[in-house]
Amino acid sequence: MTTKLEKCNEKSIAEAIELLKAGKIVALPTETVYGLAADAKNEDAVKEIFIAKGRPQDNPLIVHIATEKQLFEIAKEVPPKALSLAKEYWPGPLTMIFKKTDVIPDLTTGGLDSVAVRMPSNPVIREIIEKSGVMIAAPSANISGRPSGTTARDVFEDFDGKIPLVLDGGECKIGIESTVISFATEIPTLFRPGFVTAEELAEKLGEIKIADAVLKPLKSGERVQSPGMKYKHYSPKAEVKLVRGSEQFFDEFFAKNSGEKVFALCFDREKKQKNMLFYGARENLAEQAKNIFSKLRETDRLGAETVYVECPCDEGVGLATLNRLLRSAGFEVIEEE
Ligand code: TXA
Ligand code: MG
């Protein structure tokens, strides 16, 4: 199959709509990361997503909607607290999980009786949902296990020859996937941290749980609440190692461990050593989140075998970046003594 890479315009958007209606899959921009989109109600189309990504069949997909009416079509119980979150954060980078109706097939939700729903703010995907009337199932547009794609080039690299169309809507504004919170649990539970922070959600909801798997590896045999938590994730080809400490500690550590194919991904600083890439100012947590996936992919293009990453903090949006990096590093952190 030849894969077309087209800038978003009236013609390419119309083409994407035709493909989606015909049960094909298309890569689309969202404000968080690119998505690999298909009609959420069409089982054959959804099957194609799992095949193209190499995604395990039990890992459910998020359904993207454009109206509140669509929410009530697919979610059985929407508690008032969730509705007020929707009012505040939708359209935007927040996914909420509810008990599901029969409108969305089990295949889309990995066999679960709940459904994850998000109303994205990116104008391209919104226009496509609105004009087509199709609710869109879309995981992040990356081969399973790789860093999520935040530019059309990233997506094209992973899916050239596998899907008919990649719509290029430029660089994603947020750069890290949506926050995922479940209302299908007794106490609202954060499954994946994101741009909408745990602190904000706790303040709005009164009480939330943070799933253990956000910062810790699963114990063997442990049951997971969100299947995505059990798979290896966000890994470039190189081995990622997290290093936590002061700027001086990182610089000395990297100087000692340098090598032709050894790279550093660190906060902006005055002195740049060879093979060092910056991913944002130490204090700018949103900038770090925005850059992390694209910089991990850049280390691949540079032929890195090992990447030492300066560890982000666990506050605010930092928790989202930390969560992704812990997974790509197998939860090991090299600490300053
Ligand atoms: O920002 C985003 O959320 C992007 C863009 C494209 O919207 N999408 C995305 O999808 O990140 P994906 O499939 O890569 O991640 C969805 C996560 C997975 O970890 C999955 O296991 C979890 O959400 N999930 C989806 N439905 C669920 C459900 N019903 N119960 C528990 N976890 C669920
Ligand atoms: Mg993903």
Short mmCIF file of C-alpha atoms and ligand atoms in Angstrom, two decimals:
data_model
loop_
_atom_site.label_atom_id
_atom_site.label_comp_id
_atom_site.label_asym_id
_atom_site.label_seq_id
_atom_site.Cartn_x
_atom_site.Cartn_y
_atom_site.Cartn_z
CA MET A 1 0.00 0.00 0.00
CA THR A 2 1.27 3.50 -0.71
CA THR A 3 0.85 5.90 2.14
CA LYS A 4 -0.04 9.47 1.25
CA LEU A 5 1.31 12.24 3.44
CA GLU A 6 -0.83 15.34 2.99
CA LYS A 7 -1.03 18.76 4.61
CA CYS A 8 -4.43 19.41 6.21
CA ASN A 9 -6.70 21.31 3.85
CA GLU A 10 -10.27 21.06 2.61
CA LYS A 11 -9.41 18.38 0.06
CA SER A 12 -7.29 16.14 2.32
CA ILE A 13 -9.82 16.44 5.16
CA ALA A 14 -12.60 15.35 2.77
CA GLU A 15 -10.44 12.43 1.71
CA ALA A 16 -9.87 11.41 5.36
CA ILE A 17 -13.63 11.50 5.97
CA GLU A 18 -14.30 9.27 2.93
CA LEU A 19 -11.67 6.77 4.08
CA LEU A 20 -13.05 6.65 7.65
CA LYS A 21 -16.60 6.14 6.37
CA ALA A 22 -15.33 3.32 4.16
CA GLY A 23 -13.84 1.55 7.20
CA LYS A 24 -10.21 2.47 6.53
CA ILE A 25 -7.69 3.90 9.00
CA VAL A 26 -6.11 7.33 8.81
CA ALA A 27 -3.48 9.08 10.96
CA LEU A 28 -4.69 12.44 12.28
CA PRO A 29 -3.29 15.24 14.41
CA THR A 30 -4.70 15.94 17.88
CA GLU A 31 -3.51 18.50 20.43
CA THR A 32 -1.79 15.75 22.49
CA VAL A 33 -0.17 13.30 20.03
CA TYR A 34 -1.11 12.00 16.57
CA GLY A 35 -3.84 9.36 16.55
CA LEU A 36 -4.40 6.30 14.37
CA ALA A 37 -8.09 6.75 13.62
CA ALA A 38 -10.94 4.44 12.63
CA ASP A 39 -14.72 4.35 13.03
CA ALA A 40 -15.15 3.22 16.66
CA LYS A 41 -18.35 1.32 15.77
CA ASN A 42 -16.85 -0.60 12.87
CA GLU A 43 -15.19 -3.80 14.15
CA ASP A 44 -13.34 -4.54 10.92
CA ALA A 45 -11.87 -1.05 10.86
CA VAL A 46 -10.87 -1.24 14.53
CA LYS A 47 -9.22 -4.61 13.88
CA GLU A 48 -7.01 -2.89 11.31
CA ILE A 49 -5.75 -0.49 14.00
CA PHE A 50 -4.58 -3.36 16.20
CA ILE A 51 -2.86 -4.99 13.23
CA ALA A 52 -1.14 -1.81 11.97
CA LYS A 53 0.18 -0.92 15.45
CA GLY A 54 1.02 -4.48 16.48
CA ARG A 55 -1.12 -3.76 19.54
CA PRO A 56 -2.30 -6.51 21.90
CA GLN A 57 -6.06 -7.07 21.42
CA ASP A 58 -6.85 -6.63 25.12
CA ASN A 59 -5.55 -3.04 25.16
CA PRO A 60 -8.64 -0.83 24.74
CA LEU A 61 -8.88 2.26 22.55
CA ILE A 62 -10.09 5.76 23.42
CA VAL A 63 -13.25 6.91 21.62
CA HIS A 64 -13.03 10.53 20.42
CA ILE A 65 -16.25 12.52 20.26
CA ALA A 66 -17.32 16.04 19.31
CA THR A 67 -20.61 16.52 21.19
CA GLU A 68 -22.07 15.83 24.61
CA LYS A 69 -24.85 13.87 22.92
CA GLN A 70 -22.27 11.35 21.70
CA LEU A 71 -21.02 10.93 25.27
CA PHE A 72 -24.47 9.85 26.43
CA GLU A 73 -24.80 7.45 23.50
CA ILE A 74 -21.75 5.46 24.55
CA ALA A 75 -21.47 5.94 28.35
CA LYS A 76 -24.05 4.34 30.63
CA GLU A 77 -23.43 6.25 33.82
CA VAL A 78 -21.93 9.72 33.83
CA PRO A 79 -21.61 10.99 37.41
CA PRO A 80 -22.20 14.74 37.99
CA LYS A 81 -18.55 15.22 38.94
CA ALA A 82 -17.46 13.85 35.57
CA LEU A 83 -19.90 16.15 33.81
CA SER A 84 -18.42 19.15 35.53
CA LEU A 85 -14.93 18.02 34.48
CA ALA A 86 -16.23 17.72 30.92
CA LYS A 87 -17.58 21.27 31.13
CA GLU A 88 -14.22 22.56 32.33
CA TYR A 89 -11.71 20.53 30.29
CA TRP A 90 -13.49 19.49 27.09
CA PRO A 91 -12.57 19.93 24.37
CA GLY A 92 -9.08 19.13 25.61
CA PRO A 93 -6.46 16.63 26.82
CA LEU A 94 -8.63 14.71 29.31
CA THR A 95 -9.96 11.16 28.84
CA MET A 96 -12.66 9.83 31.15
CA ILE A 97 -13.67 6.19 31.55
CA PHE A 98 -17.29 5.16 32.12
CA LYS A 99 -19.40 2.01 32.14
CA LYS A 100 -20.33 1.47 28.50
CA THR A 101 -23.52 0.97 26.51
CA ASP A 102 -23.69 -1.53 23.61
CA VAL A 103 -23.10 1.16 20.99
CA ILE A 104 -19.33 0.66 21.04
CA PRO A 105 -18.31 -2.92 20.21
CA ASP A 106 -16.31 -4.97 22.73
CA LEU A 107 -13.41 -5.15 20.31
CA THR A 108 -12.87 -1.39 20.62
CA THR A 109 -12.76 -1.59 24.42
CA GLY A 110 -10.54 -4.67 24.55
CA GLY A 111 -13.40 -6.74 25.93
CA LEU A 112 -13.94 -4.42 28.94
CA ASP A 113 -17.38 -3.24 30.05
CA SER A 114 -16.12 0.34 30.21
CA VAL A 115 -15.26 2.89 27.56
CA ALA A 116 -12.65 5.67 27.53
CA VAL A 117 -13.95 8.93 26.04
CA ARG A 118 -12.22 12.12 24.99
CA MET A 119 -13.38 15.27 23.20
CA PRO A 120 -10.25 16.60 21.50
CA SER A 121 -9.69 20.32 20.87
CA ASN A 122 -7.55 20.09 17.73
CA PRO A 123 -9.68 21.67 14.95
CA VAL A 124 -8.81 19.04 12.32
CA ILE A 125 -9.99 15.98 14.24
CA ARG A 126 -12.99 17.94 15.52
CA GLU A 127 -14.01 18.91 12.00
CA ILE A 128 -13.64 15.31 10.87
CA ILE A 129 -15.82 13.94 13.69
CA GLU A 130 -18.42 16.68 13.19
CA LYS A 131 -18.66 16.39 9.41
CA SER A 132 -18.56 12.60 9.23
CA GLY A 133 -20.70 11.92 12.30
CA VAL A 134 -18.20 9.13 13.02
CA MET A 135 -16.95 8.62 16.57
CA ILE A 136 -13.26 7.92 16.23
CA ALA A 137 -11.35 5.16 18.00
CA ALA A 138 -7.74 6.28 18.08
CA PRO A 139 -4.68 5.10 19.96
CA SER A 140 -1.48 7.10 19.71
CA ALA A 141 -0.02 6.80 16.20
CA ASN A 142 3.12 4.79 16.86
CA ILE A 143 4.11 1.18 16.44
CA SER A 144 3.26 -0.49 19.76
CA GLY A 145 6.05 0.09 22.29
CA ARG A 146 7.61 3.08 20.47
CA PRO A 147 7.44 6.71 21.60
CA SER A 148 4.16 8.34 20.52
CA GLY A 149 4.26 10.35 17.29
CA THR A 150 4.06 14.13 17.68
CA THR A 151 4.74 15.13 14.06
CA ALA A 152 3.47 13.76 10.76
CA ARG A 153 7.05 12.73 9.96
CA ASP A 154 7.18 10.51 13.10
CA VAL A 155 3.93 8.88 12.09
CA PHE A 156 4.99 8.40 8.48
CA GLU A 157 8.20 6.71 9.65
CA ASP A 158 6.20 4.13 11.63
CA PHE A 159 3.33 3.55 9.19
CA ASP A 160 4.66 4.05 5.66
CA GLY A 161 3.15 1.24 3.58
CA LYS A 162 0.67 0.23 6.31
CA ILE A 163 -2.11 2.85 6.11
CA PRO A 164 -3.54 4.90 3.21
CA LEU A 165 -3.21 8.44 4.61
CA VAL A 166 -1.33 10.56 7.14
CA LEU A 167 -2.75 14.08 7.60
CA ASP A 168 -0.05 16.58 8.47
CA GLY A 169 -1.38 19.13 10.95
CA GLY A 170 2.03 20.25 12.18
CA GLU A 171 3.61 19.64 15.56
CA CYS A 172 1.28 18.64 18.43
CA LYS A 173 0.84 21.47 20.94
CA ILE A 174 0.95 19.35 24.10
CA GLY A 175 3.20 16.50 22.92
CA ILE A 176 2.20 13.94 25.56
CA GLU A 177 -0.97 11.80 25.67
CA SER A 178 -4.13 12.81 27.51
CA THR A 179 -4.71 12.38 31.23
CA VAL A 180 -6.83 9.24 31.81
CA ILE A 181 -9.18 9.11 34.81
CA SER A 182 -11.72 6.39 35.47
CA PHE A 183 -15.23 6.89 36.79
CA ALA A 184 -15.92 3.17 36.43
CA THR A 185 -14.09 2.61 39.74
CA GLU A 186 -15.57 3.35 43.19
CA ILE A 187 -13.26 6.33 43.73
CA PRO A 188 -12.16 8.21 40.59
CA THR A 189 -8.79 6.72 39.69
CA LEU A 190 -5.99 8.27 37.69
CA PHE A 191 -4.67 5.67 35.25
CA ARG A 192 -2.39 7.93 33.24
CA PRO A 193 -1.08 11.39 34.22
CA GLY A 194 -1.09 14.09 31.56
CA PHE A 195 -1.41 17.81 30.90
CA VAL A 196 -4.49 18.02 33.17
CA THR A 197 -2.65 17.38 36.42
CA ALA A 198 -3.36 15.03 39.34
CA GLU A 199 -3.33 18.04 41.69
CA GLU A 200 -6.02 19.83 39.65
CA LEU A 201 -8.19 16.70 39.51
CA ALA A 202 -7.84 16.09 43.25
CA GLU A 203 -8.89 19.67 43.91
CA LYS A 204 -11.92 19.46 41.62
CA LEU A 205 -13.06 15.98 42.65
CA GLY A 206 -12.24 16.02 46.36
CA GLU A 207 -10.80 12.53 46.40
CA ILE A 208 -8.92 10.62 43.74
CA LYS A 209 -6.75 7.52 43.72
CA ILE A 210 -3.57 7.36 41.74
CA ALA A 211 -3.18 3.86 40.33
CA ASP A 212 -0.01 2.20 41.69
CA ALA A 213 1.15 1.45 38.16
CA VAL A 214 1.61 5.18 37.45
CA LEU A 215 5.00 5.19 39.17
CA LYS A 216 5.74 1.55 39.96
CA PRO A 217 6.23 -1.62 37.94
CA LEU A 218 3.49 -4.21 38.24
CA LYS A 219 4.11 -7.04 40.63
CA SER A 220 4.08 -10.36 38.83
CA GLY A 221 0.56 -11.71 38.53
CA GLU A 222 -0.99 -8.40 39.62
CA ARG A 223 -4.35 -7.56 38.01
CA VAL A 224 -4.32 -4.30 36.09
CA GLN A 225 -7.13 -1.79 35.93
CA SER A 226 -5.92 -0.34 32.65
CA PRO A 227 -4.36 -2.81 30.23
CA GLY A 228 -1.95 -0.21 28.79
CA MET A 229 -0.09 -0.28 32.11
CA LYS A 230 1.24 -3.77 31.63
CA TYR A 231 3.03 -3.33 28.34
CA LYS A 232 6.50 -1.97 27.66
CA HIS A 233 6.15 1.50 26.34
CA TYR A 234 7.59 4.62 24.87
CA SER A 235 10.94 3.07 23.98
CA PRO A 236 13.27 4.30 21.30
CA LYS A 237 15.74 1.77 19.88
CA ALA A 238 18.35 2.83 22.41
CA GLU A 239 18.37 1.76 26.03
CA VAL A 240 16.97 4.59 28.17
CA LYS A 241 18.48 5.23 31.60
CA LEU A 242 17.06 7.82 34.00
CA VAL A 243 19.44 9.89 36.11
CA ARG A 244 18.12 11.94 39.06
CA GLY A 245 20.08 14.72 40.74
CA SER A 246 21.63 18.15 40.30
CA GLU A 247 22.87 19.55 37.01
CA GLN A 248 26.44 19.11 38.20
CA PHE A 249 25.86 15.46 39.10
CA PHE A 250 24.36 14.77 35.67
CA ASP A 251 27.16 16.54 33.81
CA GLU A 252 29.87 14.64 35.70
CA PHE A 253 28.03 11.34 35.33
CA PHE A 254 27.62 11.83 31.59
CA ALA A 255 31.23 12.90 31.10
CA LYS A 256 32.35 9.69 32.85
CA ASN A 257 30.02 7.47 30.83
CA SER A 258 30.43 9.11 27.42
CA GLY A 259 30.86 7.21 24.15
CA GLU A 260 30.28 7.46 20.38
CA LYS A 261 26.70 6.09 20.63
CA VAL A 262 25.94 7.33 24.12
CA PHE A 263 23.61 10.35 24.25
CA ALA A 264 22.19 12.61 26.94
CA LEU A 265 18.71 14.09 27.02
CA CYS A 266 18.81 16.80 29.65
CA PHE A 267 17.40 20.13 30.75
CA ASP A 268 18.66 23.27 29.00
CA ARG A 269 22.02 24.44 30.36
CA GLU A 270 24.85 26.76 29.39
CA LYS A 271 27.46 24.15 28.57
CA LYS A 272 26.61 21.51 26.01
CA GLN A 273 28.77 18.41 25.95
CA LYS A 274 29.09 16.32 22.79
CA ASN A 275 26.00 14.08 22.13
CA MET A 276 23.85 16.16 24.48
CA LEU A 277 20.28 17.13 23.51
CA PHE A 278 18.11 19.49 25.54
CA TYR A 279 14.42 18.85 26.21
CA GLY A 280 13.36 22.00 28.07
CA ALA A 281 14.19 24.23 31.01
CA ARG A 282 14.37 22.50 34.43
CA GLU A 283 11.47 24.62 35.70
CA ASN A 284 9.34 24.39 32.54
CA LEU A 285 7.40 21.16 33.01
CA ALA A 286 5.05 21.72 30.04
CA GLU A 287 8.02 22.25 27.73
CA GLN A 288 9.62 18.99 28.92
CA ALA A 289 6.36 17.10 28.30
CA LYS A 290 6.02 18.64 24.86
CA ASN A 291 9.51 17.65 23.76
CA ILE A 292 10.15 14.30 25.38
CA PHE A 293 8.80 11.99 22.65
CA SER A 294 10.23 13.96 19.75
CA LYS A 295 13.67 14.05 21.41
CA LEU A 296 13.59 10.31 22.11
CA ARG A 297 12.85 9.79 18.43
CA GLU A 298 15.68 12.14 17.52
CA THR A 299 18.16 9.99 19.48
CA ASP A 300 17.04 7.08 17.26
CA ARG A 301 17.75 9.07 14.11
CA LEU A 302 21.21 9.87 15.51
CA GLY A 303 21.95 6.17 16.04
CA ALA A 304 22.05 6.21 19.85
CA GLU A 305 22.54 2.93 21.71
CA THR A 306 22.25 4.39 25.20
CA VAL A 307 20.43 7.55 26.26
CA TYR A 308 20.85 8.99 29.75
CA VAL A 309 17.82 11.14 30.54
CA GLU A 310 17.79 13.78 33.26
CA CYS A 311 14.85 12.81 35.49
CA PRO A 312 11.85 15.20 35.59
CA CYS A 313 10.08 15.98 38.87
CA ASP A 314 6.84 14.30 39.96
CA GLU A 315 4.76 17.45 40.32
CA GLY A 316 2.17 18.92 37.94
CA VAL A 317 2.77 18.00 34.31
CA GLY A 318 6.16 16.63 35.42
CA LEU A 319 4.36 13.50 36.65
CA ALA A 320 3.24 12.74 33.07
CA THR A 321 6.76 12.99 31.68
CA LEU A 322 8.15 10.98 34.60
CA ASN A 323 5.52 8.25 34.08
CA ARG A 324 6.46 7.82 30.40
CA LEU A 325 10.21 7.88 31.10
CA LEU A 326 9.97 5.37 33.97
CA ARG A 327 8.26 2.98 31.56
CA SER A 328 10.84 3.45 28.84
CA ALA A 329 13.63 2.94 31.41
CA GLY A 330 12.09 -0.18 32.96
CA PHE A 331 11.51 1.79 36.22
CA GLU A 332 15.22 2.06 37.09
CA VAL A 333 16.64 5.39 38.23
CA ILE A 334 20.31 6.18 38.81
CA GLU A 335 20.34 8.43 41.90
CA GLU A 336 22.83 11.06 43.06
CA GLU A 337 24.42 9.76 46.27
O1 TXA B 1 -3.93 11.79 23.98
C1 TXA B 1 -4.40 10.66 23.80
O2 TXA B 1 -5.10 10.08 24.66
C2 TXA B 1 -4.08 9.96 22.47
C3 TXA B 1 -4.73 10.77 21.35
C4 TXA B 1 -4.61 10.11 20.01
O3 TXA B 1 -6.05 11.04 21.67
N1 TXA B 1 -4.49 8.60 22.48
C5 TXA B 1 -3.87 7.65 23.24
O4 TXA B 1 -4.37 6.36 23.11
O5 TXA B 1 -2.91 7.90 23.95
P1 TXA B 1 -3.59 5.05 23.55
O6 TXA B 1 -4.41 3.93 23.05
O7 TXA B 1 -2.21 5.12 23.10
O8 TXA B 1 -3.68 5.06 25.13
C6 TXA B 1 -4.92 4.84 25.78
C7 TXA B 1 -4.70 4.30 27.17
C8 TXA B 1 -4.15 2.88 27.14
O9 TXA B 1 -3.18 2.78 28.15
C9 TXA B 1 -5.38 2.03 27.47
O10 TXA B 1 -5.03 0.83 28.15
C10 TXA B 1 -6.19 2.96 28.35
O11 TXA B 1 -5.96 4.26 27.84
N2 TXA B 1 -7.64 2.66 28.25
C11 TXA B 1 -8.44 2.86 27.18
N3 TXA B 1 -9.70 2.44 27.44
C12 TXA B 1 -9.70 1.97 28.71
C13 TXA B 1 -10.68 1.39 29.56
N4 TXA B 1 -11.93 1.18 29.16
N5 TXA B 1 -10.31 1.00 30.81
C14 TXA B 1 -9.04 1.19 31.24
N6 TXA B 1 -8.05 1.74 30.49
C15 TXA B 1 -8.37 2.12 29.23
MG MG B 2 -0.15 4.84 23.13
#
